Short mmCIF file of C-alpha atoms in Angstrom, two decimals:
data_model
loop_
_atom_site.label_atom_id
_atom_site.label_comp_id
_atom_site.label_asym_id
_atom_site.label_seq_id
_atom_site.Cartn_x
_atom_site.Cartn_y
_atom_site.Cartn_z
CA MET A 21 0.00 0.00 0.00
CA LYS A 22 1.73 3.18 -1.15
CA LYS A 23 -1.28 5.44 -1.51
CA ILE A 24 -2.29 8.15 0.89
CA ILE A 25 -5.89 8.35 2.03
CA LEU A 26 -7.05 11.92 2.56
CA LEU A 27 -9.99 12.51 4.90
CA LEU A 28 -11.78 15.84 5.14
CA ILE A 29 -14.10 16.35 8.11
CA GLY A 30 -16.37 19.38 8.19
CA LEU A 31 -17.23 20.91 11.56
CA THR A 32 -19.84 23.55 12.33
CA LEU A 33 -20.45 25.11 15.73
CA SER A 34 -24.21 25.47 16.09
CA SER A 35 -24.20 27.09 19.53
CA GLN A 36 -23.67 30.78 20.24
CA LEU A 37 -20.62 30.10 22.41
CA PHE A 38 -16.93 29.76 21.69
CA SER A 39 -15.83 26.09 21.71
CA GLN A 40 -12.75 23.93 21.50
CA GLU A 41 -12.98 20.33 20.33
CA VAL A 42 -10.47 17.56 19.75
CA VAL A 43 -11.24 15.58 16.61
CA GLN A 44 -9.86 12.03 16.94
CA LEU A 45 -9.37 9.43 14.22
CA TYR A 46 -9.20 5.73 15.09
CA VAL A 47 -8.51 2.66 12.96
CA HIS A 48 -10.05 -0.75 13.65
CA GLU A 49 -8.96 -3.89 11.79
CA GLN A 50 -12.08 -6.04 11.31
CA GLU A 51 -10.35 -9.45 11.25
CA SER A 52 -6.98 -9.29 12.94
CA GLU A 53 -4.69 -12.32 13.18
CA VAL A 54 -2.65 -10.69 15.95
CA ALA A 55 -3.63 -9.05 19.22
CA ARG A 56 -4.39 -5.39 18.51
CA PRO A 57 -6.36 -2.75 20.41
CA GLU A 58 -10.04 -2.59 19.49
CA ASN A 59 -9.60 0.96 18.17
CA GLU A 60 -6.15 2.48 17.59
CA LEU A 61 -5.81 6.26 17.86
CA LYS A 62 -3.91 7.36 14.75
CA HIS A 63 -4.50 11.11 14.44
CA PHE A 64 -6.07 13.97 16.34
CA GLU A 65 -6.40 17.71 16.00
CA LYS A 66 -7.56 20.37 18.43
CA VAL A 67 -10.02 22.77 16.77
CA THR A 68 -11.23 26.14 18.04
CA LEU A 69 -14.58 27.34 16.71
CA LEU A 70 -16.38 30.65 17.16
CA ALA A 71 -20.18 30.80 17.22
CA GLY A 72 -21.56 29.70 13.82
CA GLU A 73 -18.07 29.06 12.38
CA GLU A 74 -17.29 26.20 10.00
CA LYS A 75 -13.90 24.50 9.71
CA THR A 76 -12.51 21.53 7.84
CA VAL A 77 -10.11 19.11 9.52
CA THR A 78 -7.84 17.12 7.23
CA PHE A 79 -6.16 13.81 8.09
CA GLN A 80 -3.78 11.86 5.86
CA LEU A 81 -3.65 8.11 6.38
CA THR A 82 -0.60 6.24 5.16
CA ALA A 83 0.47 2.60 5.21
CA ARG A 84 1.90 3.03 8.69
CA ASP A 85 -1.58 3.79 10.04
CA PHE A 86 -2.70 0.25 9.13
CA ALA A 87 0.50 -1.58 10.09
CA TYR A 88 1.29 -3.71 13.11
CA PHE A 89 4.68 -4.80 14.42
CA ASN A 90 5.37 -8.43 13.53
CA SER A 91 7.62 -9.65 16.34
CA LYS A 92 8.61 -12.80 14.44
CA SER A 93 10.01 -10.91 11.45
CA ASN A 94 11.02 -7.89 13.56
CA ASP A 95 9.35 -5.60 11.02
CA TRP A 96 6.16 -3.67 10.36
CA ALA A 97 3.51 -5.52 8.36
CA ILE A 98 0.10 -4.78 6.86
CA LYS A 99 -2.52 -7.46 6.41
CA SER A 100 -4.93 -7.06 3.53
CA GLY A 101 -8.50 -6.70 4.70
CA ASN A 102 -11.24 -4.36 5.83
CA PHE A 103 -10.52 -1.53 8.24
CA ASP A 104 -12.99 0.82 9.92
CA ILE A 105 -12.08 4.50 10.08
CA LEU A 106 -13.78 5.98 13.15
CA ILE A 107 -13.95 9.69 13.95
CA GLY A 108 -15.27 11.47 17.01
CA SER A 109 -14.45 13.51 20.08
CA SER A 110 -13.26 10.57 22.22
CA SER A 111 -12.82 6.80 22.07
CA ARG A 112 -16.32 6.46 23.56
CA ASP A 113 -17.95 8.88 21.11
CA LEU A 114 -17.18 7.87 17.50
CA PRO A 115 -20.26 8.77 15.44
CA LEU A 116 -18.52 8.80 12.05
CA LYS A 117 -17.55 5.44 10.56
CA GLN A 118 -16.35 4.39 7.13
CA THR A 119 -15.09 0.93 6.15
CA ILE A 120 -12.29 0.72 3.61
CA ALA A 121 -10.53 -2.26 2.01
CA ILE A 122 -6.74 -2.28 2.21
CA GLU A 123 -4.69 -4.40 -0.17
CA SER A 124 -1.17 -5.00 1.08
CA THR A 125 1.45 -4.92 -1.67
CA LYS A 126 4.04 -6.76 0.42
CA ALA A 127 3.37 -10.10 2.04
CA ALA A 128 4.45 -10.32 5.65
CA LYS A 129 7.63 -12.31 5.97
CA ILE A 130 7.04 -15.58 7.73
CA VAL A 131 9.83 -16.36 10.18
CA LEU A 132 9.72 -19.87 11.56
CA THR A 133 11.11 -20.80 14.97
CA ARG A 134 11.27 -23.96 17.03
CA GLU A 135 7.96 -22.89 18.61
CA SER A 136 6.18 -22.28 15.28
CA LEU A 137 3.22 -24.57 14.70
CA PHE A 138 3.38 -27.19 11.98
CA LYS A 139 0.49 -25.45 10.17
CA GLU A 140 2.55 -22.21 10.07
CA PHE A 141 5.32 -24.20 8.44
CA LYS A 142 2.90 -25.22 5.69
CA LYS A 143 2.03 -21.54 4.99
CA SER A 144 5.65 -20.53 4.43
CA PRO A 145 6.13 -20.00 0.67
CA ASN A 146 9.49 -21.79 0.52
CA SER A 147 8.60 -24.79 2.65
CA GLN A 148 6.01 -26.70 0.63
CA ALA A 149 8.40 -29.40 -0.65
CA ILE A 150 9.96 -29.91 2.80
CA TYR A 151 6.50 -29.94 4.40
CA GLU A 152 5.38 -32.73 2.06
CA GLN A 153 8.56 -34.71 2.79
CA LEU A 154 7.93 -34.43 6.54
CA VAL A 155 4.33 -35.63 6.18
CA GLN A 156 5.58 -38.54 4.04
CA SER A 157 8.23 -39.48 6.62
CA PHE A 158 5.62 -39.52 9.41
CA THR A 159 3.23 -41.68 7.37
CA GLY A 160 6.03 -44.06 6.43
CA ALA A 161 5.48 -43.40 2.73
CA ASN A 162 8.37 -42.91 0.33
CA LYS A 163 6.30 -41.03 -2.26
CA LYS A 164 3.37 -38.62 -2.49
CA PRO A 165 0.05 -40.25 -1.56
CA GLU A 166 -1.75 -41.53 -4.64
CA THR A 167 -4.51 -43.89 -3.53
CA GLU A 168 -7.52 -42.78 -1.49
CA ASP A 169 -6.25 -44.73 1.54
CA GLU A 170 -2.81 -43.10 1.32
CA LYS A 171 -4.42 -39.67 1.01
CA LYS A 172 -6.59 -40.34 4.07
CA VAL A 173 -3.57 -41.39 6.12
CA ALA A 174 -1.62 -38.30 5.03
CA SER A 175 -4.63 -36.08 5.82
CA PHE A 176 -4.98 -37.69 9.26
CA PHE A 177 -1.31 -37.02 10.07
CA GLU A 178 -1.52 -33.44 8.80
CA ALA A 179 -4.55 -32.77 11.01
CA MET A 180 -2.83 -34.35 14.00
CA LEU A 181 0.40 -32.38 13.46
CA ALA A 182 -1.23 -29.02 12.59
CA ASP A 183 -1.21 -27.49 16.09
CA MET A 184 2.01 -29.13 17.22
CA PRO A 185 5.09 -26.91 17.67
CA LEU A 186 7.97 -27.91 15.38
CA ASN A 187 10.24 -28.76 18.32
CA LYS A 188 7.77 -31.46 19.46
CA LEU A 189 8.18 -33.26 16.12
CA ILE A 190 11.60 -34.41 17.33
CA LEU A 191 10.03 -36.38 20.20
CA PHE A 192 7.10 -37.59 18.12
CA SER A 193 9.15 -38.75 15.13
CA GLY A 194 10.94 -41.65 16.77
CA GLY A 195 14.32 -40.45 15.51
CA LYS A 196 13.23 -39.61 11.93
CA PHE A 197 13.37 -35.87 12.65
CA THR A 198 16.45 -34.74 14.58
CA GLU A 199 17.53 -31.51 16.24
CA GLU A 200 20.12 -31.00 13.49
CA THR A 201 17.52 -31.57 10.76
CA MET A 202 15.15 -29.02 12.31
CA ASN A 203 17.88 -26.40 12.77
CA GLY A 204 19.02 -26.87 9.16
CA ILE A 205 15.48 -26.54 7.80
CA LEU A 206 14.76 -23.43 9.87
CA LYS A 207 18.03 -21.81 8.84
CA ALA A 208 17.41 -22.48 5.14
CA LEU A 209 13.79 -21.27 5.21
CA ASN A 210 14.47 -18.11 7.20
CA GLN A 211 17.36 -16.95 4.97
CA ASN A 212 15.02 -16.21 2.05
#
């Protein structure tokens, strides 16, 4: 995402008194995969209005306003998805809401560790061949599953392994998957 989103908010003071208001802009990610605050304060501006006066407040949203810090890759990342832009005078008073779709132009780097789940290993773009080899080694097969029975066995093992941390595969493998093997695989995958 390299574009800038420009928001213009018009304010009018309808009372006959002088007033000061703080206009606050919050961002809410609708489907977050990481722990994030419900609404994140991104911008605010203090506005002074005289009786009957109109003013326009302008906010510029950039990629950073939608990013979160990915502790595994030690970098900022943006997940594609729907975000709510919320505007009001406080976090409890947000009467203006607009949903926008954000398309990330850079996939978040997946960094695998000993504690990464087996299903995370499958999602890593460079690990598909190694992932399939590991499933084959656990099923005792020396080739990709071809028959329906072989596919069922492979599917069973994948489901069983999905939520297991990689370091537990060493214990579970009966010697087929060693500490050295895991360290070598992690090093190779995380270099790309």
